[in-house]
C-alpha positions as a printed NumPy array, in Angstrom:
array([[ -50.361, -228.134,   56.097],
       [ -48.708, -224.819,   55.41 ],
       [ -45.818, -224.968,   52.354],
       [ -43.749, -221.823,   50.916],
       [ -44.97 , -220.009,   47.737],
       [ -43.596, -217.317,   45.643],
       [ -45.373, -214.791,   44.389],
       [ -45.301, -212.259,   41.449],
       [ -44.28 , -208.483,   42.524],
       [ -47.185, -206.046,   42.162],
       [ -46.531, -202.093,   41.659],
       [ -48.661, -199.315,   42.693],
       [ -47.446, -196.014,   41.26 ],
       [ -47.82 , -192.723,   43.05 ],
       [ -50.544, -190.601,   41.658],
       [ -49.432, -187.757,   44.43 ],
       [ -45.831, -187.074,   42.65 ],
       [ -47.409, -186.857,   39.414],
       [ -50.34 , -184.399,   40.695],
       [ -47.797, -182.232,   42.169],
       [ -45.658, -181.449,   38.825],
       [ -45.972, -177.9  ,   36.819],
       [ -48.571, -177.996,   34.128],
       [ -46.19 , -176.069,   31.75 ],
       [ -47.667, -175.172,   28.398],
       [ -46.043, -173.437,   24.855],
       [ -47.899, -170.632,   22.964],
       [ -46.735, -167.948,   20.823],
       [ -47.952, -164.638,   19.125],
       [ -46.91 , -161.785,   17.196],
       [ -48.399, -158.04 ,   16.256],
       [ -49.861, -156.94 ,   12.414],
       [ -46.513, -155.688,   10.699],
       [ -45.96 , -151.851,   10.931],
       [ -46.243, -149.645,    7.88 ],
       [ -44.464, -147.023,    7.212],
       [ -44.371, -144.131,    4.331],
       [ -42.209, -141.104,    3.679],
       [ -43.503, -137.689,    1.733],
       [ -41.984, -134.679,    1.307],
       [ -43.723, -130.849,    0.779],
       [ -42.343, -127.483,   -0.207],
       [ -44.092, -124.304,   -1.581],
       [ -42.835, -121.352,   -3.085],
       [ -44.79 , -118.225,   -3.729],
       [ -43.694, -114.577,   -4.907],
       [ -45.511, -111.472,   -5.764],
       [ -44.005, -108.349,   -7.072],
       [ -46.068, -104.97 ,   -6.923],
       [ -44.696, -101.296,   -8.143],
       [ -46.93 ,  -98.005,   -7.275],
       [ -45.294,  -94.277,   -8.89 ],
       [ -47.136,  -90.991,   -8.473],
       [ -47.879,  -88.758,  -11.224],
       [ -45.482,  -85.764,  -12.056],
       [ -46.066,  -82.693,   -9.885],
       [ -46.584,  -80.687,  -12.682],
       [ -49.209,  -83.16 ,  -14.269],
       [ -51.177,  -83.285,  -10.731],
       [ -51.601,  -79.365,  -10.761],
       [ -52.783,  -78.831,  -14.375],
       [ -55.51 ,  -82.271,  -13.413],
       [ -56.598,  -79.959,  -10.109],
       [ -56.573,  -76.629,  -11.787],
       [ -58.594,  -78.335,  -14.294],
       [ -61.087,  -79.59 ,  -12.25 ],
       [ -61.902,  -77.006,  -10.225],
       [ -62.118,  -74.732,  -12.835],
       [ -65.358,  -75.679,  -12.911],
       [ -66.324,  -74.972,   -8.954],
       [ -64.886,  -71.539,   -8.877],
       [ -67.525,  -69.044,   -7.72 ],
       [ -68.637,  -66.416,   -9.961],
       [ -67.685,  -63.256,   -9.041],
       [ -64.968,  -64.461,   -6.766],
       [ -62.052,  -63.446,   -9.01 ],
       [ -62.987,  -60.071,   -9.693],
       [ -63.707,  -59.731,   -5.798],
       [ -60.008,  -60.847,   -4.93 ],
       [ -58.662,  -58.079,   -7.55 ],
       [ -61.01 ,  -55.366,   -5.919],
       [ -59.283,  -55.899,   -2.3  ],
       [ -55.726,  -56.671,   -2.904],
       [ -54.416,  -53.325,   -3.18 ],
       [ -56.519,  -52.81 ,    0.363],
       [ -55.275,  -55.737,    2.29 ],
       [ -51.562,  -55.181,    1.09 ],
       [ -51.72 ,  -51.714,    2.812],
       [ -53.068,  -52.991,    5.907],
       [ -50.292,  -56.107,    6.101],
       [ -47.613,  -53.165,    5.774],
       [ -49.285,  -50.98 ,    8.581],
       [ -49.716,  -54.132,   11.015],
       [ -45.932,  -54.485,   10.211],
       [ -44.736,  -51.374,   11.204],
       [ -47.282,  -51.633,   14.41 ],
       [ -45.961,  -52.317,   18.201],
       [ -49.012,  -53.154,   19.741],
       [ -48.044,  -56.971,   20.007],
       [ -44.553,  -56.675,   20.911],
       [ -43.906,  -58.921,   23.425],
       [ -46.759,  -60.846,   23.145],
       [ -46.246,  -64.485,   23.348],
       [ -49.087,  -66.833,   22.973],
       [ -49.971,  -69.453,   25.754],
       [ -50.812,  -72.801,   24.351],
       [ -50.376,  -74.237,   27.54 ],
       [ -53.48 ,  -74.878,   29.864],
       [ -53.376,  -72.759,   33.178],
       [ -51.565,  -73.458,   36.042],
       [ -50.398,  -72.696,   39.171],
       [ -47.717,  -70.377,   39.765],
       [ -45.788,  -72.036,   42.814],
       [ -46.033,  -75.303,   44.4  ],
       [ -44.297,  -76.479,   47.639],
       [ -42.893,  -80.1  ,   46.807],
       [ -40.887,  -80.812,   50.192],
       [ -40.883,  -79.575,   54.157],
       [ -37.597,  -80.49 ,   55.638],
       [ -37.016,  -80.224,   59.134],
       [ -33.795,  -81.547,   61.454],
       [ -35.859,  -82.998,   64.606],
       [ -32.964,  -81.832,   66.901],
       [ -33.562,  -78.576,   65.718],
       [ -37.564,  -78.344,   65.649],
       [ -37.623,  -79.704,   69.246],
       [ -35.489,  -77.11 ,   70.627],
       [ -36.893,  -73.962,   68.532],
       [ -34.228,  -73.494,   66.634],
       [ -34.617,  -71.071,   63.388],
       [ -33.524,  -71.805,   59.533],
       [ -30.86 ,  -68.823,   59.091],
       [ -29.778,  -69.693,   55.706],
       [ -29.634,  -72.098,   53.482],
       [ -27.409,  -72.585,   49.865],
       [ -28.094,  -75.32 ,   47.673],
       [ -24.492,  -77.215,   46.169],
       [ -22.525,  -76.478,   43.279],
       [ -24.735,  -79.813,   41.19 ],
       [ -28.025,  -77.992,   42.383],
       [ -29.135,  -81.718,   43.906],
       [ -28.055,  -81.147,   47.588],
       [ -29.551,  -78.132,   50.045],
       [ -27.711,  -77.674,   52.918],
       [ -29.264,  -75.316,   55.946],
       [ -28.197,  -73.278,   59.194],
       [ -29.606,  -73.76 ,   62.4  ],
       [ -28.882,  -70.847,   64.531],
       [ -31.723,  -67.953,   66.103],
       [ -32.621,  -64.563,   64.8  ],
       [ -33.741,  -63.183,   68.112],
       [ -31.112,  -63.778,   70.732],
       [ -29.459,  -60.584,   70.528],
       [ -26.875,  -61.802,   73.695],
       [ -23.736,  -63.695,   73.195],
       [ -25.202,  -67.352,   72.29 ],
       [ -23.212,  -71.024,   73.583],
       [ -26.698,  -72.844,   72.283],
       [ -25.653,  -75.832,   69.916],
       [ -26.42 ,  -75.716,   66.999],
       [ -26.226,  -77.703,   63.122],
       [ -25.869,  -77.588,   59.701],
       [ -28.021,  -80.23 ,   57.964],
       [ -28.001,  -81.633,   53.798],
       [ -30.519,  -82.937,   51.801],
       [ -30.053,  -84.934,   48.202],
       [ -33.408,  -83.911,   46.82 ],
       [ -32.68 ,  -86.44 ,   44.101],
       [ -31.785,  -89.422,   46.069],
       [ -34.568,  -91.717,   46.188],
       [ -34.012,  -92.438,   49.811],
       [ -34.756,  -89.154,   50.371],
       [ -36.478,  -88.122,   54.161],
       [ -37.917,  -84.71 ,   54.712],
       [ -37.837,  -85.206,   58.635],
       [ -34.582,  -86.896,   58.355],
       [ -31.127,  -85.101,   56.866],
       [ -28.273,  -86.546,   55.067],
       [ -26.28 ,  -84.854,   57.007],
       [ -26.313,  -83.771,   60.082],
       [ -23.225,  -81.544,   61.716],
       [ -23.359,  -80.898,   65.138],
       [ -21.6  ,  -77.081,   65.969],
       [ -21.048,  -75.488,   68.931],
       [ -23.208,  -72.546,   68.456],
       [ -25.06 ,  -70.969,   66.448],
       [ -24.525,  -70.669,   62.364],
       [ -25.03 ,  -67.696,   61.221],
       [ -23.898,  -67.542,   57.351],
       [ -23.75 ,  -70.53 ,   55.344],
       [ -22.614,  -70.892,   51.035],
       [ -21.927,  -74.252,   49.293],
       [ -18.525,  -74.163,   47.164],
       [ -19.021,  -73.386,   43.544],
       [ -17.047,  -76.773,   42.738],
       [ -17.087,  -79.14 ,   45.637],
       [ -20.413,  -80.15 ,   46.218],
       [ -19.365,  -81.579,   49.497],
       [ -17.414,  -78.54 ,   50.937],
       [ -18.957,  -76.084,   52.924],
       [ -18.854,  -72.495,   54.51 ],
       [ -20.049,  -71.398,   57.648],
       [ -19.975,  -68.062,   60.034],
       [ -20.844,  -68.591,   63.433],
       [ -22.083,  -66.324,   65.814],
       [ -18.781,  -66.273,   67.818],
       [ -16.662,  -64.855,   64.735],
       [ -15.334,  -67.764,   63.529],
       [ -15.255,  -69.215,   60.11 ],
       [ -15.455,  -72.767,   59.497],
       [ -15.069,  -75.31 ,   56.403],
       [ -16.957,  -78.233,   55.905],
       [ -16.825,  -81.202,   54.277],
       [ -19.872,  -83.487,   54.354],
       [ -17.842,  -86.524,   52.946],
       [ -15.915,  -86.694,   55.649],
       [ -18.133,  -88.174,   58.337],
       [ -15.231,  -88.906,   61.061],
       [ -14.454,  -85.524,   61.308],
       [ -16.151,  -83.015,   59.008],
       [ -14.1  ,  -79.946,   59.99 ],
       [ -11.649,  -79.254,   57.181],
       [ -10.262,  -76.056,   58.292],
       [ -11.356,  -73.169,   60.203],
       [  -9.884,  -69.813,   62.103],
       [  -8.208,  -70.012,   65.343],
       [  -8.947,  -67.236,   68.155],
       [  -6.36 ,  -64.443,   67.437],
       [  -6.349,  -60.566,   66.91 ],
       [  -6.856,  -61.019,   62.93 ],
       [ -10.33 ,  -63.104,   63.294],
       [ -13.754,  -61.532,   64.115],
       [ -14.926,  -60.779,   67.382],
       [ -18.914,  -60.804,   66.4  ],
       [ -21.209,  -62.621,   64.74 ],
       [ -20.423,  -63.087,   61.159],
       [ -23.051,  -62.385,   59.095],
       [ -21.75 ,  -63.182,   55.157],
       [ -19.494,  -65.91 ,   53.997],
       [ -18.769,  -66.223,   50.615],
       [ -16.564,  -67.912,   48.108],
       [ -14.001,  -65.562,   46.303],
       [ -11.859,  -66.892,   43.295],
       [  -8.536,  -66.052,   43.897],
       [  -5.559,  -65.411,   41.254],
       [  -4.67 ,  -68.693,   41.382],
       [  -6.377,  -70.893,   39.04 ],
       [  -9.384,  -73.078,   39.886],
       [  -8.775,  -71.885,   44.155],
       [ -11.306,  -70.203,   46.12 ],
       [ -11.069,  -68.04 ,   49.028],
       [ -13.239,  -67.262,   52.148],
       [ -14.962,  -63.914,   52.292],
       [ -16.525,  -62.854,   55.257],
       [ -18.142,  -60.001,   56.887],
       [ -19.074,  -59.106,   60.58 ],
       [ -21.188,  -56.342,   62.498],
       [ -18.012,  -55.377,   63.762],
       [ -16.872,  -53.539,   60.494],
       [ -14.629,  -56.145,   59.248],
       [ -14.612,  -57.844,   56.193],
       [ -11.633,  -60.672,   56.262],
       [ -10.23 ,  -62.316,   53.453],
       [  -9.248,  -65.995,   54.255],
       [  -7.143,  -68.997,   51.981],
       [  -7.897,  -72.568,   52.817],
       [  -5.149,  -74.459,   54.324],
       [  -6.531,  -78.161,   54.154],
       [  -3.033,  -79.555,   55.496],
       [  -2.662,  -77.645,   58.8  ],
       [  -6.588,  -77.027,   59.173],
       [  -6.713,  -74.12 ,   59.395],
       [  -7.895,  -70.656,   57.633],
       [  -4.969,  -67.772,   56.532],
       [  -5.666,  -64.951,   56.559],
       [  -4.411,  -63.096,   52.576],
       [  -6.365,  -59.758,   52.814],
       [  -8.23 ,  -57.926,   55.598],
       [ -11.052,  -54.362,   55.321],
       [ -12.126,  -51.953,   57.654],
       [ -15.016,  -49.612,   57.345],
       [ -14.818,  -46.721,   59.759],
       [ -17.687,  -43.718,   59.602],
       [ -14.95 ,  -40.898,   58.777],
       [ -13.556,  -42.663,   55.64 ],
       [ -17.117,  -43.259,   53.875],
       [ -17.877,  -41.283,   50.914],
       [ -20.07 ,  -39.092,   51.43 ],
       [ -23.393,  -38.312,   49.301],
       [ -26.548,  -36.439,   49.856],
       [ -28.436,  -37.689,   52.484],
       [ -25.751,  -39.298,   54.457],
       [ -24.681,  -37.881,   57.752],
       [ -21.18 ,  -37.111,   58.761],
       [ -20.369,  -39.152,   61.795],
       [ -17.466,  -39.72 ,   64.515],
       [ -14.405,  -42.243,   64.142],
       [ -16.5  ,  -45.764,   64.964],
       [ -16.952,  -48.839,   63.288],
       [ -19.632,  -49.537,   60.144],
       [ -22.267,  -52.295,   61.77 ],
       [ -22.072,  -54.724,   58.66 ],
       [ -25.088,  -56.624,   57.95 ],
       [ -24.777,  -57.535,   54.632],
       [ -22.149,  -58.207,   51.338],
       [ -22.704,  -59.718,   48.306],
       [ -20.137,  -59.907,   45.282],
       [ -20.434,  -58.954,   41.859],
       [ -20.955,  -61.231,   38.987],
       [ -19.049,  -58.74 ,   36.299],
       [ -16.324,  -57.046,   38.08 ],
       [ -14.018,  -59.841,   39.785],
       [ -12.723,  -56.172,   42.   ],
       [ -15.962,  -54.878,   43.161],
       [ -18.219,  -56.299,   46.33 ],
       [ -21.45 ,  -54.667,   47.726],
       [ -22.399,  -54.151,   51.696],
       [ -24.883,  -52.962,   53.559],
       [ -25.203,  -51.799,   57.372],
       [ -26.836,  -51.446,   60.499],
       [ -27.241,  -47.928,   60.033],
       [ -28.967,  -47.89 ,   56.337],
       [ -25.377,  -47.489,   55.066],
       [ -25.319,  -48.849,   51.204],
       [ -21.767,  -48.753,   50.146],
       [ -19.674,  -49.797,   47.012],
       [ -16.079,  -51.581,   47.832],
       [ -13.048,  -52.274,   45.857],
       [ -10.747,  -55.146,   46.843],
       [  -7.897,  -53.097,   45.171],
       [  -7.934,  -50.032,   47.383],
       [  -4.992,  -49.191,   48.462],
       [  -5.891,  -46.937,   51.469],
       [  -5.144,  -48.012,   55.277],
       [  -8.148,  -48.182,   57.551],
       [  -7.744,  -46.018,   60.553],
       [  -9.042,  -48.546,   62.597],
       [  -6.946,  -49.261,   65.395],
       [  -4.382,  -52.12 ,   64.426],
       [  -4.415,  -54.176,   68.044],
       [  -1.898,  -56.719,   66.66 ],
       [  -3.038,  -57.813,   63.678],
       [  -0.825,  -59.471,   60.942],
       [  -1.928,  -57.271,   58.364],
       [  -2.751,  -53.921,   57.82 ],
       [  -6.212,  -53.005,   56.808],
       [  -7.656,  -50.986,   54.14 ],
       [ -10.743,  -48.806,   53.653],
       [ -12.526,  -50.43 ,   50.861],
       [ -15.674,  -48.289,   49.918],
       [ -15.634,  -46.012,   47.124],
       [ -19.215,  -45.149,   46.335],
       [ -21.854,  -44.404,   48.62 ],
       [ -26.403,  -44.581,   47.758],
       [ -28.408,  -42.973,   49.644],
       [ -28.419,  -44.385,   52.674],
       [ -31.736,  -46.314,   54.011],
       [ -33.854,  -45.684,   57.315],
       [ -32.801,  -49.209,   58.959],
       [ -30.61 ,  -51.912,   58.593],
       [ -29.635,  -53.412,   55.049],
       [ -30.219,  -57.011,   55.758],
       [ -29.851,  -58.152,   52.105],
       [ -28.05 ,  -57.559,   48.354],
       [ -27.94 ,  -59.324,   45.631],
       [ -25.805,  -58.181,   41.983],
       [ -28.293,  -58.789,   38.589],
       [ -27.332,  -62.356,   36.921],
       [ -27.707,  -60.059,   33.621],
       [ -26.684,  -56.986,   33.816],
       [ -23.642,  -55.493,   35.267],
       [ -24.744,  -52.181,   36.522],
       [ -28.275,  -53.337,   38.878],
       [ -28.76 ,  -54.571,   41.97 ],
       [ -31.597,  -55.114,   44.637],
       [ -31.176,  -54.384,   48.186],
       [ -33.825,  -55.121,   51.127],
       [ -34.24 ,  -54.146,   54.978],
       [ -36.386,  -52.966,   57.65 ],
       [ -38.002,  -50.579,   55.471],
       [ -39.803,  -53.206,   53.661],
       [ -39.07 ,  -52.137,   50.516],
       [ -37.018,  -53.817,   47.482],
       [ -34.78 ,  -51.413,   46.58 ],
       [ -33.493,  -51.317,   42.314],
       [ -30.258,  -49.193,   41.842],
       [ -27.555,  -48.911,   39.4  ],
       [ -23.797,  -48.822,   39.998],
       [ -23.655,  -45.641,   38.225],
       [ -26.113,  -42.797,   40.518],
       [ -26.433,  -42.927,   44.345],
       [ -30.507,  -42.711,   44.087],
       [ -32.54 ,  -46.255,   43.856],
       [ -33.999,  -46.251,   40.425],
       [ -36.803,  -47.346,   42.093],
       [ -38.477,  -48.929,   45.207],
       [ -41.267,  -51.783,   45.604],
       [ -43.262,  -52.19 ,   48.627],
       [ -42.198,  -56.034,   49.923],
       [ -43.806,  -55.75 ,   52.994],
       [ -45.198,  -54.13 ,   56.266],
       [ -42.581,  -55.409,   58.447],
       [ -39.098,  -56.805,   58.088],
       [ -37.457,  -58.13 ,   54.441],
       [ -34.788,  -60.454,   55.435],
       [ -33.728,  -61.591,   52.221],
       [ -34.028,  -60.791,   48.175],
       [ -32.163,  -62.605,   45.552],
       [ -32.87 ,  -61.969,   41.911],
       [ -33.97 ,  -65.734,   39.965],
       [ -31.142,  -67.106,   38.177],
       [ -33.224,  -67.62 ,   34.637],
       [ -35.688,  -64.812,   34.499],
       [ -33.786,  -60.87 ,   33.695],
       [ -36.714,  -59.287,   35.743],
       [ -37.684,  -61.882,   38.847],
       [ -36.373,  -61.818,   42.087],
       [ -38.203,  -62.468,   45.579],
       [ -38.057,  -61.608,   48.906],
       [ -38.111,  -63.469,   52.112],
       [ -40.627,  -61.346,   55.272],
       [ -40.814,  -61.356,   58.289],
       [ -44.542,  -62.265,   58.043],
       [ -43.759,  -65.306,   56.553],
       [ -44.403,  -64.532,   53.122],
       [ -41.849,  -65.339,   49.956],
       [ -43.166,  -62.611,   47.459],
       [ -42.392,  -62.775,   43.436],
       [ -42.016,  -59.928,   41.735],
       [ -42.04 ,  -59.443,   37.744],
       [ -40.661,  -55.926,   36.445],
       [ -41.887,  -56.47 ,   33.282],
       [ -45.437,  -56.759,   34.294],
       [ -46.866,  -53.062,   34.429],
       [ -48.025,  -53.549,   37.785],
       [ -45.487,  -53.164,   40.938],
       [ -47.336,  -56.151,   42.799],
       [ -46.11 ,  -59.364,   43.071],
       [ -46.791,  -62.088,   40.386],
       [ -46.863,  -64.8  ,   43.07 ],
       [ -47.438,  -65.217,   46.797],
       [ -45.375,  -67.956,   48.486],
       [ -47.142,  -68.965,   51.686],
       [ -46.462,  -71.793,   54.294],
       [ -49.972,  -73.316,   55.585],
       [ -49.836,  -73.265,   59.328],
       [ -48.341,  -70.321,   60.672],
       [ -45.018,  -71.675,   59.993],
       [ -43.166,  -68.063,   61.136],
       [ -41.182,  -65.803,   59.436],
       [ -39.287,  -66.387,   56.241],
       [ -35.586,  -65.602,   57.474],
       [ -33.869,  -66.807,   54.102],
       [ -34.529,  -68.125,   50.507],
       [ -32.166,  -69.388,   47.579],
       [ -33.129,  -70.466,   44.114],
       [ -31.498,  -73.347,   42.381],
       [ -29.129,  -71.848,   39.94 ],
       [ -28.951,  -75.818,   38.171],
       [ -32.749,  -76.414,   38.513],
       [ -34.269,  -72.697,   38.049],
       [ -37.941,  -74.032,   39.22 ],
       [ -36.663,  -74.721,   42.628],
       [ -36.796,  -72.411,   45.577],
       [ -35.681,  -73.392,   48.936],
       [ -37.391,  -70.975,   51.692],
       [ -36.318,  -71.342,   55.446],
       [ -38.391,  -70.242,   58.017],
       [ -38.43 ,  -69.259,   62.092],
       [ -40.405,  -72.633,   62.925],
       [ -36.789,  -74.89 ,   61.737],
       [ -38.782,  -75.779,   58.645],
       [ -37.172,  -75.081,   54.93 ],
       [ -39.728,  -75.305,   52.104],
       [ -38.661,  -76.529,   48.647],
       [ -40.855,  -74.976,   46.138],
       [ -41.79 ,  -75.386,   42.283],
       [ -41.76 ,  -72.605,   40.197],
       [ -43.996,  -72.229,   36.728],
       [ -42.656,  -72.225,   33.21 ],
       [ -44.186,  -68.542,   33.527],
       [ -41.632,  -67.618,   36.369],
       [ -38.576,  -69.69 ,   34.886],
       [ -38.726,  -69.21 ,   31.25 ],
       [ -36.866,  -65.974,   29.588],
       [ -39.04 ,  -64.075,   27.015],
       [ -37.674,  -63.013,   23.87 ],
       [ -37.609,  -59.16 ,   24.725],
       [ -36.846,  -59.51 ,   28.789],
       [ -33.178,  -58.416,   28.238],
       [ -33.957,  -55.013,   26.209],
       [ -36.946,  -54.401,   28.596],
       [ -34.023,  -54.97 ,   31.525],
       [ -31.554,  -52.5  ,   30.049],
       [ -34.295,  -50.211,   29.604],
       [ -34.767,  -50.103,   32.984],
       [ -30.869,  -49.844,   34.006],
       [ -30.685,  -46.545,   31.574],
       [ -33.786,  -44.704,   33.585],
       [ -32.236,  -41.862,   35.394],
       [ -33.611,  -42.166,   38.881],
       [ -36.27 ,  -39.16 ,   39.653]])
């Protein structure tokens, strides 16, 4: 029979909560202590030294004494024989001139010329145009250059330029100018102002006279001469810069074939050039002088002027006809040219006459050092010395067998000049060499035409610029030997001045 019975609670704990609790476990550690130590370190050293030479009188008596011992026997009584011997012959190579002017060269042989640059305008190459002049600036670092032609002898509307080079500038281009002006025919006479390396003056082959300035690329023009009765009616073939009374100003000299030699003051304000003093040269008022033909009333063909360095009144020209004349700007004497309306009245200028040549003057230039010479060249091919003070060429040096366009005496060396042919030669020539040939030969490889114009570098003496028929103008190096002054070049150039012509 079934009955109700209590029974005693039994327990069964969970080993699943117990498995699933962190085992979690304490350690601990720790590093070897660190030892540390401080030390400290310092040295100190010095040295003194002292050196002192013997007396100079104690170091001669210790070498006299010992080489007392190593003088040769016989020696001294040799030196007494010949003294008396050698003294006479130091006193006669004293008194002798057989080394006088001898300098000795230490320096190992070089060339005489070099050509550093070729500048060319391509405008001008491509259309044949020819180098007429060139003039290097007032700081001797720019060249400037004419375009223009030498054998269009017809009335000429061809453009033309005027191109600059900074020879210094290290973006310098040979076949690319500075500067290029464009003008509306062709230049004929070109010179750089003797301040203002940036100003410029120019005679064109249509008579007018035009100022430059290369700073001013808008409009370069800064004045020039209008069309009227006082300007020139032909090609001018000179310009030049004239110091006038007033201090630090310049004036514009100019010549032309027509016989006229103008006289012209800057206006920069109005743009324009004024004319302050005007010359004619007519036949019948030249001075006459053996050899020179009387001739009708007509006009003196100019072809070439140049000023003198010494006498501020005096200026040189030469002419179509051979004519080699002396001018004062003071003269007082009216020109019997006819007037035809001009402002001023001219005046017959010439004074002196040389003998007269057997062609056209093209070229004179006035000694750097010495007031009485100058050179003149022309279609005789001769370089032509004279002095101031006789009519006769002191004497004459064969240039060349053709044409001498120009000659220019070197701005450094008393006796150098050269001269520019028409067969494309640049000769040197040294007068105090005894031979009358030329020192140096400069020639442009190529065939590169004739040598219209040259012009040293009055700043940079070793610098020649040469301009040729081809549009090319060669800058050349000159030698110590053709730049530096010798000791007795001036005497040996006054010597020559005081020679009576034979």
């Amino acid at each position: 029979m079934l009955a109700d019975e209590v029974l005693e609670a039994v327990s069964v704990e969970s080993r699943w909560r117990s498995s699933q609790r962190p085992t979690q476990e304490t350690k601990a550690s720790q590093t070897a202590a660190v030892h540390t130590a401080e030390a400290e370190l310092q040295a100190r050293s010095t040295t003194a030294t002292g050196s002192q030479t013997e007396p100079q009188n104690q170091i001669s008596e210790q070498c006299l004494l010992n080489h007392e011992d190593l003088d040769p026997e016989g020696l001294k009584n040799f030196l007494q024989q010949v003294e008396d011997t050698v003294i006479r012959q130091l006193v006669r190579n004293s008194r002798s001139h057989a080394f006088d002017g001898f300098q000795v060269n230490w320096k190992d042989p070089s060339n005489l010329v070099s050509c550093h640059h070729s500048l060319q305008h391509p405008g001008g190459v491509e259309r044949d145009l020819h180098v007429t002049k060139v003039s290097w600036s007032c700081t001797g670092a720019v060249l400037a250059c004419a375009y223009g032609r030498m054998d269009d002898g017809d009335w000429s509307t061809e453009p033309s330029h005027v191109c600059t080079w900074n020879l210094f500038s290290r973006k310098l281009k040979p076949k690319q100018a500075d500067v290029v002006i464009d003008v509306p025919t062709a230049v004929t006479a070109l010179c750089c102002h003797p301040r203002q390396a940036s100003v410029i003056a120019g005679g064109l082959y249509s008579g007018r006279v035009v100022v430059w300035d290369t700073s001013q690329t808008d409009d370069p023009v800064l004045a020039q001469t209008g069309i009227s009765a006082d300007s020139h009616r032909e090609p001018v073939c000179e310009v030049v810069w004239v110091p006038l009374q007033k201090k630090a100003a310049f004036g514009v000299l100019s010549a032309c074939s027509g016989g006229k030699v103008l006289l012209w003051v800057l206006d920069a304000a109005q743009h324009v050039l004024v004319l302050n003093a005007a010359y004619a040269l007519e036949s019948q008022q030249i001075p006459q002088c053996r050899g020179l033909k009387a001739r009708g009333c007509s006009s003196v063909g100019i072809t070439s002027l140049a000023l003198s360095p010494w006498d501020p009144d005096t200026f040189l020209v030469g002419s179509e006809g051979g004519l080699l004349l002396r001018c004062s700007f003071s003269s007082k004497i009216p020109s019997t040219a006819p007037s035809d309306g001009h402002s001023l009245t001219h005046r017959a200028p010439a004074v002196f006459s040389f003998r007269p040549g057997s062609g056209p003057v093209h070229s004179i230039h006035s000694s750097p050092f010495h007031w009485n010479l100058f050179v003149s060249a022309g279609t005789d091919g001769l370089a032509h010395l004279h002095s101031l003070l006789q009519s006769e060429p002191l004497f004459s040096l064969k240039v060349s067998d053709s044409y001498v366009f120009q000659v220019q005496w070197s701005p450094s060396r008393p006796l150098v000049f050269a001269a520019a042919t028409s067969q494309g030669e640049v000769q040197v020539f040294d007068l105090g060499h005894r031979s009358l040939r030329p020192v140096a030969t400069l020639e442009q490889g190529g065939g590169g035409g004739a040598a219209t114009c040259l012009a040293f570098n009055a700043h940079n003496p070793q610098l020649l610029a040469v301009g040729r028929t081809d549009g090319t103008v060669g800058v050349w190096h000159l030698s110590t030997e053709l730049t530096e002054q010798s000791p007795q070049e001036i005497s040996q150039l006054e010597q020559i001045a005081n020679q009576v012509a034979g």
